[in-house]
């Protein structure tokens, strides 16, 4: 009989490699953008508007993935957009994680009134349509990188708080926590040394998923034209422009869309893969 | 008695949540630095004009006073007047609600059909390639949010192989004089199948984009519960009685396996309704979400408030209905 665990682990390995590989590629692209981007992402040339990608008849040499309606190079714009997307993913994802997980840990382990207050806020947050909430916050804060990050943190902390609260509750009821208390550890010390290490795998998996969500939120905000100023190229902004001219120039929509699709898929597969890998039942 | 008490507590917490939502929206949109009144007047407007309109909309009072006045109006069904459209908010919002409701319910139906079929197939042909295919496609579908599915669908079925409409709610030529804003329902009742086909042709792409992630969740969870149920004694008993595999799955296992899925679908349905905001924008569908984005861009404070409260109300109603359905469908709770 074959070992069933081997069957489970093999696809996870492949999944981690593929998604990790794509994200590494993106990170390198973002780091070295100014050296590898073939053109200035903002340079317009109205005589070179809507040139198709290199393999299509009528392509202009030097513009690998074609140009948009203003004659700007699609490839260079995607590369510059990558920088913004990854900054948002890292900063907003980490901040959301730290704030949400801390509140969830406190609510789930201390219970009582901290839990009641935090849970009430989570309930109120769940009654908001998240996209509308995000757009509302950007309208209030004004467009810009900092605003996007603040909006993501304000909206998504509940995602961590809910899950970590439930996990901390389960862990808190276990015998090893009780014995730590008997051994004279303070409640706060127990939370940090006993509960936190046990919920850490979940936190890491959620963080990876959150980075993908942050990228999507940024794209949605630039899609409705509320992201950062219009002269910085963003994936969402390119998609919005591509959506309006999709019948004349499909490549303006397709290439940023593929990049966004693969990035979101990679973050989420990485998160799922890490979750499985950390899961003691599957290990 | 306890049931009645539980219902009362539930209604009270719902009310607290709604008031919480109202307070947050109220405060958040009033710390806006820009002056909403200045935005709606032509550039040549005098200071006096601005002041007069500010008094008219009540923006000269403190946030707390404004909230009390607004809440008093809401109690009488008056949600204020939209700044950008200059009409009562209640009428505007209720006029758009049917479009969003029809889209959401259509999407939910698609999700249940696709997700349910996948779960049943995965259970019927478990431990084969079919189950593997179900798992992989559900995992993929779940990783990608509705916004991206919408764009992929636009490319596939709007551009590459243009079979569906990718913008609007109805073709202008078929816009018969509707008596209500429930176009789909009305076309059905009036037996106008040409109009119905056109409505579905417009609704299918946005609804599918909303449905794909939910279908994946239904497929995963229902298959999981079905597989657990298949090992229970009463299912084995049904097998020894000589019932076929199809009968055992649909008649014996399914009724028991459906409850956990139902609870989750309730929560996920509220996420789906939230998703209509951006999906309606993407497909230029004239619903509540599209109106909401315009309202935010135009800084139309009374309209934003009305729409957000309506969404919150929808979410809480969906949760209440799911809880009630759970009691009705759970045999253990039925006779309590």
Coordinates of C-alpha atoms in Angstrom, one line a residue:
Chain A
X1 CA 0.0 0.0 0.0
X2 CA 1.2 3.5 -0.9
X3 CA 1.8 6.0 1.8
X4 CA -1.1 8.4 1.6
X5 CA 0.9 11.3 3.1
X6 CA 3.3 11.2 0.2
X7 CA 0.4 11.9 -2.1
X8 CA -0.6 14.9 -0.1
X9 CA 2.8 16.4 0.1
X10 CA 3.9 16.2 -3.5
X11 CA 1.5 18.8 -5.0
X12 CA 2.1 21.1 -2.1
X13 CA 5.8 21.2 -2.9
X14 CA 5.1 22.0 -6.5
X15 CA 2.6 24.7 -5.5
X16 CA 5.1 26.3 -3.2
X17 CA 7.9 26.3 -5.8
X18 CA 5.8 27.7 -8.6
X19 CA 4.2 30.5 -6.5
X20 CA 7.4 31.3 -4.7
X21 CA 9.2 31.4 -8.0
X22 CA 6.8 33.9 -9.5
X23 CA 6.9 36.2 -6.5
X24 CA 10.7 36.1 -6.5
X25 CA 10.7 37.1 -10.1
X26 CA 8.3 40.0 -9.3
X27 CA 10.5 41.1 -6.4
X28 CA 13.6 41.1 -8.6
X29 CA 11.7 43.0 -11.3
X30 CA 10.6 45.6 -8.7
X31 CA 14.1 46.0 -7.3
X32 CA 15.8 46.5 -10.7
X33 CA 12.9 48.3 -12.5
X34 CA 14.9 51.4 -13.5
X35 CA 17.6 49.2 -15.1
X36 CA 15.4 46.6 -16.9
X37 CA 12.4 48.7 -17.9
X38 CA 13.0 49.3 -21.7
X39 CA 11.3 52.8 -21.8
X40 CA 10.2 55.6 -19.6
X41 CA 6.8 54.5 -18.3
X42 CA 5.4 58.0 -18.6
X43 CA 6.8 58.9 -22.0
X44 CA 3.9 59.6 -24.5
X45 CA 4.2 59.3 -28.2
X46 CA 0.9 59.9 -30.0
X47 CA 2.3 58.6 -33.2
X48 CA 2.9 55.2 -31.5
X49 CA -0.6 54.8 -29.9
X50 CA -2.1 51.4 -29.5
X51 CA 0.8 49.4 -31.1
X52 CA 0.3 45.7 -30.7
X53 CA 2.8 43.3 -28.9
X54 CA 5.9 42.0 -30.8
X55 CA 4.4 38.9 -32.4
X56 CA 1.4 40.6 -34.0
X57 CA 1.6 42.2 -37.4
X58 CA 2.3 45.9 -37.3
X59 CA 4.2 45.9 -34.0
X60 CA 6.8 48.6 -33.3
X61 CA 10.3 47.3 -32.5
X62 CA 11.3 48.0 -28.9
X63 CA 7.8 47.9 -27.5
X64 CA 7.7 44.2 -26.5
X65 CA 4.1 44.2 -25.1
X66 CA 2.8 47.0 -27.3
X67 CA 1.7 50.5 -26.3
X68 CA -1.5 52.1 -24.8
X69 CA -3.6 54.8 -26.4
X70 CA -1.1 57.5 -25.5
X71 CA 1.8 55.5 -26.9
X72 CA 3.3 54.5 -23.5
X73 CA 5.2 51.2 -23.2
X74 CA 3.0 48.6 -21.6
X75 CA 5.9 46.4 -20.3
X76 CA 7.6 49.4 -18.6
X77 CA 4.4 50.5 -17.0
X78 CA 3.7 47.0 -15.7
X79 CA 7.2 46.9 -14.2
X80 CA 6.8 50.2 -12.5
X81 CA 3.4 49.2 -11.3
X82 CA 5.0 46.1 -9.7
X83 CA 6.9 48.3 -7.3
X84 CA 3.8 49.9 -6.0
X85 CA 1.9 46.6 -5.8
X86 CA 4.6 44.9 -3.8
X87 CA 5.1 47.8 -1.4
X88 CA 1.4 47.8 -0.7
X89 CA 1.4 44.0 -0.2
X90 CA 4.3 44.1 2.2
X91 CA 3.5 47.1 4.3
X92 CA -0.3 46.9 4.4
X93 CA -0.2 43.1 4.8
X94 CA 2.3 43.3 7.7
X95 CA 0.5 46.1 9.5
X96 CA -2.9 44.5 9.2
X97 CA -1.5 41.3 10.5
X98 CA 0.2 42.8 13.5
X99 CA -2.9 44.9 14.6
X100 CA -5.5 42.2 13.8
X101 CA -3.6 39.3 15.3
X102 CA -2.8 41.3 18.5
X103 CA -6.5 42.2 19.0
X104 CA -7.5 38.6 18.2
X105 CA -5.0 37.2 20.7
X106 CA -6.2 39.5 23.4
X107 CA -9.9 38.8 22.8
X108 CA -9.5 35.1 22.5
X109 CA -7.1 34.6 25.5
X110 CA -8.3 37.2 28.0
X111 CA -12.0 36.9 27.2
X112 CA -14.3 39.1 29.4
X113 CA -14.7 42.7 28.5
X114 CA -11.8 43.1 26.1
X115 CA -13.4 40.3 24.0
X116 CA -16.8 41.9 24.2
X117 CA -15.5 45.2 22.9
X118 CA -13.4 43.8 20.1
X119 CA -16.1 41.3 19.0
X120 CA -18.7 44.1 18.9
X121 CA -16.4 46.1 16.6
X122 CA -15.8 43.0 14.4
X123 CA -19.6 42.6 14.1
X124 CA -20.0 46.2 13.0
X125 CA -17.2 45.9 10.5
X126 CA -18.8 42.8 9.0
X127 CA -21.9 44.8 8.2
X128 CA -19.9 47.1 5.8
X129 CA -19.4 46.1 2.2
X130 CA -15.5 46.1 2.2
X131 CA -15.0 47.6 -1.2
X132 CA -17.4 50.5 -0.5
X133 CA -15.7 51.1 2.9
X134 CA -12.3 51.2 1.1
X135 CA -13.5 53.7 -1.5
X136 CA -15.1 55.8 1.3
X137 CA -11.9 55.9 3.3
X138 CA -9.8 56.9 0.3
X139 CA -12.3 59.6 -0.6
X140 CA -11.9 60.9 3.0
X141 CA -8.1 60.5 3.3
X142 CA -7.3 61.7 -0.2
X143 CA -5.5 59.5 -2.8
X144 CA -1.9 58.4 -2.1
X145 CA 0.2 55.4 -1.1
X146 CA -0.2 56.1 2.7
X147 CA -4.0 56.4 2.3
X148 CA -4.2 53.0 0.5
X149 CA -2.2 51.3 3.3
X150 CA -4.3 52.9 6.0
X151 CA -7.5 51.9 4.2
X152 CA -6.4 48.3 3.9
X153 CA -5.4 48.1 7.6
X154 CA -8.7 49.7 8.8
X155 CA -10.8 47.4 6.7
X156 CA -9.0 44.0 7.0
X157 CA -7.8 43.8 10.6
X158 CA -11.0 41.9 11.4
X159 CA -9.9 39.0 9.1
X160 CA -7.0 38.3 11.5
X161 CA -8.9 39.2 14.6
X162 CA -11.7 36.7 13.9
X163 CA -9.5 33.7 13.1
X164 CA -6.8 34.3 15.7
X165 CA -9.5 34.9 18.4
X166 CA -11.0 31.5 17.8
X167 CA -7.6 29.8 17.7
X168 CA -6.4 31.5 20.9
X169 CA -9.7 30.4 22.6
X170 CA -9.1 26.8 21.6
X171 CA -5.4 26.9 22.7
X172 CA -6.3 28.7 25.9
X173 CA -8.6 25.9 27.0
X174 CA -5.8 23.3 26.7
X175 CA -4.0 21.6 29.5
X176 CA -0.5 22.9 28.7
X177 CA -1.8 26.5 29.2
X178 CA -3.2 25.6 32.6
X179 CA 0.1 24.0 33.6
X180 CA 2.0 27.1 32.6
X181 CA -0.3 29.1 34.8
X182 CA 0.2 26.7 37.7
X183 CA 4.0 27.0 37.2
X184 CA 3.6 30.7 38.1
X185 CA 3.8 32.3 34.6
X186 CA 1.9 35.6 34.4
X187 CA -1.1 35.7 32.1
X188 CA 0.6 38.1 29.7
X189 CA 3.7 35.9 29.7
X190 CA 1.6 32.8 29.0
X191 CA 0.0 34.6 26.1
X192 CA 3.4 35.4 24.5
X193 CA 5.3 32.2 25.3
X194 CA 2.5 29.5 25.0
X195 CA -0.3 30.8 22.9
X196 CA 1.5 32.9 20.3
X197 CA 3.9 30.2 19.1
X198 CA 1.0 27.8 18.6
X199 CA -1.1 30.2 16.5
X200 CA 1.9 31.5 14.6
X201 CA 1.5 29.1 11.7
X202 CA -2.0 30.3 11.2
X203 CA -0.8 33.9 11.4
X204 CA 1.9 33.3 8.7
X205 CA -0.6 31.7 6.4
X206 CA -3.2 34.5 6.9
X207 CA -0.4 37.1 6.3
X208 CA 0.4 35.6 2.9
X209 CA -3.2 35.5 1.9
X210 CA -3.6 39.1 3.1
X211 CA -0.7 40.3 0.9
X212 CA -2.7 39.0 -2.1
X213 CA -5.8 40.8 -0.9
X214 CA -3.8 44.0 -0.5
X215 CA -2.7 43.8 -4.1
X216 CA -6.3 43.3 -5.2
X217 CA -7.6 46.2 -3.1
X218 CA -4.9 48.5 -4.5
X219 CA -5.9 47.4 -8.0
X220 CA -9.6 48.0 -7.3
X221 CA -8.9 51.5 -5.9
X222 CA -6.8 52.4 -9.0
X223 CA -9.5 50.9 -11.1
X224 CA -12.0 53.4 -9.8
X225 CA -9.3 56.1 -10.1
X226 CA -8.8 56.6 -6.4
X227 CA -5.4 55.2 -5.9
X228 CA -2.3 57.3 -6.1
X229 CA -1.8 60.2 -8.6
X230 CA -2.6 59.4 -12.2
X231 CA 1.0 59.8 -13.4
X232 CA 2.3 56.8 -11.5
X233 CA 1.6 53.6 -13.4
X234 CA -0.5 51.1 -11.5
X235 CA -1.8 47.7 -12.6
X236 CA -5.4 48.7 -11.6
X237 CA -5.1 52.0 -13.6
X238 CA -3.8 50.1 -16.6
X239 CA -6.7 47.6 -16.3
X240 CA -9.2 50.5 -16.1
X241 CA -7.8 52.0 -19.2
X242 CA -7.7 48.6 -20.9
X243 CA -11.3 47.9 -20.0
X244 CA -12.5 51.0 -21.9
X245 CA -10.5 50.2 -25.1
X246 CA -10.7 46.4 -24.9
X247 CA -12.2 46.1 -28.4
X248 CA -9.5 48.2 -30.0
X249 CA -6.4 47.2 -28.1
X250 CA -6.8 44.0 -26.0
X251 CA -3.1 43.9 -24.9
X252 CA -3.5 47.0 -22.8
X253 CA -5.9 45.0 -20.6
X254 CA -4.5 41.5 -21.0
X255 CA -0.9 41.9 -19.8
X256 CA -1.5 43.8 -16.6
X257 CA -4.4 41.4 -15.9
X258 CA -2.2 38.3 -16.3
X259 CA 0.4 39.8 -14.0
X260 CA -2.2 40.6 -11.4
X261 CA -3.9 37.2 -11.8
X262 CA -0.6 35.3 -11.3
X263 CA 0.4 37.4 -8.4
X264 CA -2.8 37.0 -6.5
X265 CA -2.9 33.3 -7.3
X266 CA 0.7 32.9 -6.0
X267 CA 0.1 34.7 -2.7
X268 CA -2.9 32.6 -2.1
X269 CA -1.3 29.3 -3.1
X270 CA 1.7 30.1 -1.0
X271 CA -0.6 30.8 2.0
X272 CA -2.5 27.5 1.5
X273 CA 0.7 25.6 1.0
X274 CA 2.3 27.0 4.1
X275 CA -0.9 26.3 6.1
X276 CA -0.7 22.6 5.0
X277 CA 3.0 22.4 5.6
X278 CA 2.6 23.7 9.2
X279 CA -0.4 21.6 9.9
X280 CA 0.8 18.9 12.3
X281 CA -1.8 16.5 11.2
X282 CA -0.4 16.5 7.6
X283 CA 3.3 16.7 8.6
Chain B
X1 CA -39.6 31.0 26.2
X2 CA -35.8 30.8 25.8
X3 CA -36.4 30.9 22.0
X4 CA -38.3 34.2 22.3
X5 CA -35.6 35.6 24.5
X6 CA -32.9 34.6 22.0
X7 CA -34.8 36.2 19.2
X8 CA -35.1 39.4 21.3
X9 CA -31.4 39.5 22.1
X10 CA -30.6 38.8 18.5
X11 CA -32.8 41.7 17.3
X12 CA -31.2 44.0 19.9
X13 CA -27.6 43.2 18.8
X14 CA -28.7 43.7 15.2
X15 CA -30.0 47.2 16.1
X16 CA -26.7 48.0 18.0
X17 CA -24.7 46.9 14.9
X18 CA -26.8 49.1 12.6
X19 CA -26.5 52.2 14.8
X20 CA -22.7 51.5 15.0
X21 CA -22.5 51.4 11.3
X22 CA -24.5 54.7 11.1
X23 CA -22.2 56.4 13.6
X24 CA -19.0 55.3 11.9
X25 CA -20.2 56.4 8.4
X26 CA -21.4 59.6 9.8
X27 CA -18.2 60.5 11.6
X28 CA -15.9 59.2 8.8
X29 CA -17.5 61.2 6.0
X30 CA -17.7 64.4 8.0
X31 CA -14.0 64.7 8.7
X32 CA -13.6 65.1 4.9
X33 CA -11.4 68.2 4.4
X34 CA -13.2 69.3 1.2
X35 CA -16.5 71.2 1.5
X36 CA -19.2 69.1 -0.2
X37 CA -21.4 72.2 -0.8
X38 CA -18.6 74.1 -2.6
X39 CA -18.2 71.1 -4.9
X40 CA -21.9 71.3 -6.1
X41 CA -22.0 75.0 -6.8
X42 CA -20.6 76.7 -9.9
X43 CA -17.3 78.4 -9.5
X44 CA -18.8 81.9 -9.3
X45 CA -21.0 81.2 -6.3
X46 CA -20.8 83.8 -3.5
X47 CA -20.1 83.1 0.2
X48 CA -23.8 83.8 0.9
X49 CA -24.9 81.1 -1.5
X50 CA -22.6 78.5 0.2
X51 CA -23.8 79.5 3.6
X52 CA -27.4 79.3 2.5
X53 CA -27.0 75.7 1.2
X54 CA -25.0 74.7 4.2
X55 CA -27.9 75.7 6.4
X56 CA -30.3 73.9 4.1
X57 CA -28.4 70.6 4.4
X58 CA -27.6 71.1 8.0
X59 CA -23.8 71.1 7.6
X60 CA -23.4 74.2 9.9
X61 CA -24.4 72.2 13.0
X62 CA -22.1 69.9 15.1
X63 CA -21.7 66.3 14.0
X64 CA -23.7 65.2 17.1
X65 CA -26.6 67.5 16.2
X66 CA -26.6 66.4 12.6
X67 CA -26.7 62.8 13.7
X68 CA -29.7 63.3 16.0
X69 CA -31.6 65.2 13.2
X70 CA -30.7 62.5 10.7
X71 CA -31.7 59.7 13.0
X72 CA -35.0 61.5 13.7
X73 CA -35.7 61.7 9.9
X74 CA -34.7 58.0 9.4
X75 CA -37.3 57.0 12.0
X76 CA -39.9 58.6 9.8
X77 CA -38.5 57.1 6.6
X78 CA -36.7 60.3 5.6
X79 CA -33.1 59.7 4.7
X80 CA -32.4 63.3 3.5
X81 CA -31.9 64.7 0.0
X82 CA -29.1 63.7 -2.3
X83 CA -26.7 66.6 -3.0
X84 CA -25.6 65.5 -6.5
X85 CA -29.0 64.2 -7.8
X86 CA -31.3 66.6 -5.8
X87 CA -33.9 63.9 -5.0
X88 CA -34.9 62.2 -1.8
X89 CA -32.3 59.5 -0.9
X90 CA -34.9 56.9 0.1
X91 CA -36.5 56.9 -3.3
X92 CA -33.2 56.8 -5.2
X93 CA -31.8 54.0 -3.1
X94 CA -34.9 51.9 -3.2
X95 CA -35.1 52.4 -7.0
X96 CA -31.7 50.9 -7.4
X97 CA -32.1 48.1 -4.8
X98 CA -34.1 45.7 -7.0
X99 CA -31.3 45.6 -9.7
X100 CA -28.7 44.7 -7.0
X101 CA -31.1 42.1 -5.4
X102 CA -31.8 40.4 -8.7
X103 CA -28.1 40.3 -9.6
X104 CA -27.2 38.9 -6.1
X105 CA -29.9 36.2 -6.1
X106 CA -29.1 35.2 -9.6
X107 CA -25.4 34.9 -8.7
X108 CA -26.3 32.9 -5.5
X109 CA -28.4 30.5 -7.6
X110 CA -25.6 29.9 -10.1
X111 CA -23.2 29.3 -7.2
X112 CA -25.5 26.8 -5.6
X113 CA -26.0 24.9 -8.9
X114 CA -22.3 24.8 -9.8
X115 CA -21.0 24.2 -6.3
X116 CA -23.6 21.6 -5.5
X117 CA -23.0 19.7 -8.8
X118 CA -19.2 19.7 -8.1
X119 CA -19.7 18.4 -4.6
X120 CA -22.1 15.6 -5.7
X121 CA -19.7 14.6 -8.6
X122 CA -16.7 14.6 -6.3
X123 CA -18.6 12.4 -3.8
X124 CA -20.1 10.0 -6.4
X125 CA -16.7 9.5 -8.0
X126 CA -14.5 9.9 -4.9
X127 CA -10.9 8.8 -5.0
X128 CA -10.8 9.1 -8.8
X129 CA -9.5 11.7 -11.2
X130 CA -12.9 13.4 -11.1
X131 CA -12.5 14.2 -7.4
X132 CA -9.0 15.5 -8.0
X133 CA -10.3 17.7 -10.8
X134 CA -13.1 19.1 -8.5
X135 CA -10.5 19.8 -5.7
X136 CA -8.1 21.6 -8.1
X137 CA -10.7 23.7 -9.8
X138 CA -12.3 24.7 -6.5
X139 CA -8.9 25.6 -5.1
X140 CA -8.1 27.8 -8.1
X141 CA -11.6 29.4 -8.2
X142 CA -11.2 30.3 -4.5
X143 CA -7.8 31.9 -4.9
X144 CA -9.1 34.5 -7.3
X145 CA -11.5 37.2 -6.2
X146 CA -14.7 38.2 -8.1
X147 CA -13.1 41.4 -9.5
X148 CA -10.5 39.4 -11.4
X149 CA -13.0 36.8 -12.5
X150 CA -15.1 39.6 -13.9
X151 CA -12.2 40.9 -16.0
X152 CA -11.3 37.4 -17.2
X153 CA -15.0 36.8 -18.2
X154 CA -15.0 40.2 -20.1
X155 CA -12.0 39.1 -22.1
X156 CA -13.3 35.6 -22.8
X157 CA -17.0 36.1 -23.5
X158 CA -17.1 39.8 -24.3
X159 CA -14.1 40.1 -26.6
X160 CA -12.6 36.8 -27.7
X161 CA -16.0 35.1 -28.2
X162 CA -18.6 37.8 -27.8
X163 CA -21.7 35.8 -26.7
X164 CA -22.8 37.8 -23.7
X165 CA -23.3 41.5 -23.0
X166 CA -20.6 43.0 -20.8
X167 CA -22.2 46.3 -19.9
X168 CA -25.6 47.6 -18.8
X169 CA -28.7 45.9 -17.5
X170 CA -31.0 45.8 -20.5
X171 CA -30.8 46.6 -24.2
X172 CA -32.4 50.0 -24.8
X173 CA -34.6 48.5 -27.6
X174 CA -36.2 46.0 -25.2
X175 CA -36.7 48.5 -22.4
X176 CA -40.5 48.0 -22.1
X177 CA -42.4 50.2 -19.7
X178 CA -41.7 48.4 -16.5
X179 CA -44.1 49.1 -13.6
X180 CA -41.5 48.0 -11.0
X181 CA -37.7 48.0 -10.9
X182 CA -37.7 44.2 -10.5
X183 CA -37.2 43.8 -14.3
X184 CA -36.4 40.1 -14.2
X185 CA -39.4 39.2 -12.0
X186 CA -41.7 41.5 -14.0
X187 CA -40.6 40.1 -17.4
X188 CA -41.3 36.6 -16.0
X189 CA -44.8 37.5 -14.8
X190 CA -45.7 39.3 -18.0
X191 CA -44.4 36.3 -20.0
X192 CA -42.0 38.6 -22.1
X193 CA -39.5 35.9 -22.8
X194 CA -37.5 38.0 -25.3
X195 CA -37.0 40.6 -22.5
X196 CA -36.1 37.9 -20.0
X197 CA -33.5 36.4 -22.4
X198 CA -32.0 39.9 -22.8
X199 CA -31.9 40.5 -19.1
X200 CA -30.2 37.1 -18.5
X201 CA -27.7 37.9 -21.3
X202 CA -26.7 41.1 -19.4
X203 CA -26.8 39.6 -15.9
X204 CA -25.0 36.3 -16.7
X205 CA -21.4 37.6 -16.8
X206 CA -21.4 39.8 -13.6
X207 CA -23.4 37.1 -11.8
X208 CA -21.0 34.4 -12.8
X209 CA -18.0 36.5 -11.6
X210 CA -19.7 36.9 -8.3
X211 CA -20.7 33.2 -8.2
X212 CA -17.3 31.5 -8.9
X213 CA -15.7 32.0 -5.5
X214 CA -18.8 31.1 -3.6
X215 CA -19.4 28.0 -5.9
X216 CA -15.9 26.8 -4.9
X217 CA -16.6 27.2 -1.2
X218 CA -19.9 25.3 -1.5
X219 CA -18.1 22.5 -3.5
X220 CA -15.3 22.1 -0.9
X221 CA -17.5 22.2 2.2
X222 CA -20.4 20.2 0.9
X223 CA -18.1 17.5 -0.4
X224 CA -16.3 17.4 2.9
X225 CA -19.5 16.9 4.9
X226 CA -20.9 14.4 2.4
X227 CA -17.8 12.3 2.6
X228 CA -18.0 12.3 6.4
X229 CA -21.7 11.4 6.3
X230 CA -21.0 8.5 3.9
X231 CA -19.2 6.6 6.7
X232 CA -22.1 6.8 9.1
X233 CA -24.0 3.7 10.1
X234 CA -27.4 4.7 8.7
X235 CA -25.8 5.2 5.3
X236 CA -24.3 1.8 5.4
X237 CA -27.7 0.5 6.4
X238 CA -29.3 2.1 3.4
X239 CA -26.7 0.4 1.2
X240 CA -27.4 -3.0 2.7
X241 CA -31.0 -2.4 2.0
X242 CA -29.9 -2.4 -1.7
X243 CA -30.3 1.2 -2.6
X244 CA -28.0 2.4 -5.4
X245 CA -25.1 4.8 -4.8
X246 CA -27.0 7.8 -6.4
X247 CA -29.9 7.2 -4.1
X248 CA -27.7 6.9 -1.0
X249 CA -25.9 10.1 -1.8
X250 CA -28.9 12.3 -2.7
X251 CA -31.6 10.9 -0.4
X252 CA -29.7 9.7 2.6
X253 CA -26.4 11.6 2.9
X254 CA -27.3 15.0 1.4
X255 CA -30.1 16.1 3.9
X256 CA -27.7 15.5 6.8
X257 CA -24.6 17.0 5.2
X258 CA -26.3 20.2 4.0
X259 CA -26.5 22.1 7.3
X260 CA -22.9 23.2 7.8
X261 CA -22.9 24.4 4.2
X262 CA -26.0 26.4 4.7
X263 CA -24.6 28.4 7.6
X264 CA -21.5 29.2 5.7
X265 CA -23.4 30.1 2.5
X266 CA -25.3 32.7 4.6
X267 CA -22.1 34.5 5.7
X268 CA -20.6 34.1 2.2
X269 CA -23.8 35.5 0.6
X270 CA -23.2 38.8 2.5
X271 CA -19.7 38.9 1.0
X272 CA -21.2 38.3 -2.4
X273 CA -23.6 41.2 -1.9
X274 CA -20.6 43.3 -0.9
X275 CA -18.9 42.2 -4.1
X276 CA -21.6 43.7 -6.2
X277 CA -20.2 47.2 -5.5
X278 CA -17.1 46.7 -7.8
X279 CA -18.7 44.1 -10.1
X280 CA -21.5 46.5 -11.0
X281 CA -18.9 49.2 -11.7
X282 CA -16.9 46.8 -13.9
X283 CA -20.0 45.8 -15.9
X284 CA -21.7 49.2 -15.9
X285 CA -24.7 47.6 -14.2
X286 CA -27.1 50.2 -12.9
X287 CA -27.4 49.0 -9.3
X288 CA -26.8 50.2 -5.8
X289 CA -23.1 49.6 -5.9
X290 CA -22.5 51.6 -9.0
X291 CA -24.5 54.4 -7.5
X292 CA -22.5 54.1 -4.3
X293 CA -19.1 54.7 -6.1
X294 CA -20.5 57.7 -7.9
X295 CA -21.8 59.0 -4.5
X296 CA -18.4 58.7 -2.9
X297 CA -16.7 60.4 -5.9
X298 CA -19.2 63.2 -5.8
X299 CA -19.0 63.5 -2.0
X300 CA -22.8 63.1 -1.8
X301 CA -22.9 62.6 2.0
X302 CA -26.7 61.9 2.4
X303 CA -26.6 59.4 -0.4
X304 CA -23.5 57.6 0.9
X305 CA -25.1 57.3 4.3
X306 CA -28.4 55.9 2.9
X307 CA -26.6 53.3 0.7
X308 CA -24.2 52.1 3.4
X309 CA -27.1 51.7 5.9
X310 CA -29.1 49.8 3.3
X311 CA -26.2 47.4 2.7
X312 CA -25.8 46.9 6.4
X313 CA -29.5 46.2 6.8
X314 CA -29.4 43.7 3.9
X315 CA -26.4 41.9 5.5
X316 CA -28.2 41.6 8.9
X317 CA -31.4 40.4 7.2
X318 CA -29.5 37.7 5.4
X319 CA -28.0 36.5 8.6
X320 CA -31.3 36.5 10.4
X321 CA -32.9 34.5 7.6
X322 CA -30.1 31.9 7.6
X323 CA -30.4 31.5 11.4
X324 CA -34.2 30.8 10.9
X325 CA -33.6 28.4 8.1
X326 CA -31.1 26.6 10.2
X327 CA -33.7 26.0 12.9
X328 CA -36.3 24.9 10.3
X329 CA -33.9 22.5 8.6
X330 CA -32.2 21.0 11.6
X331 CA -34.3 18.1 12.9
X332 CA -32.7 18.3 16.3
X333 CA -33.9 21.9 16.8
X334 CA -37.3 21.5 15.2
X335 CA -39.1 20.0 18.2
X336 CA -37.3 21.9 20.8

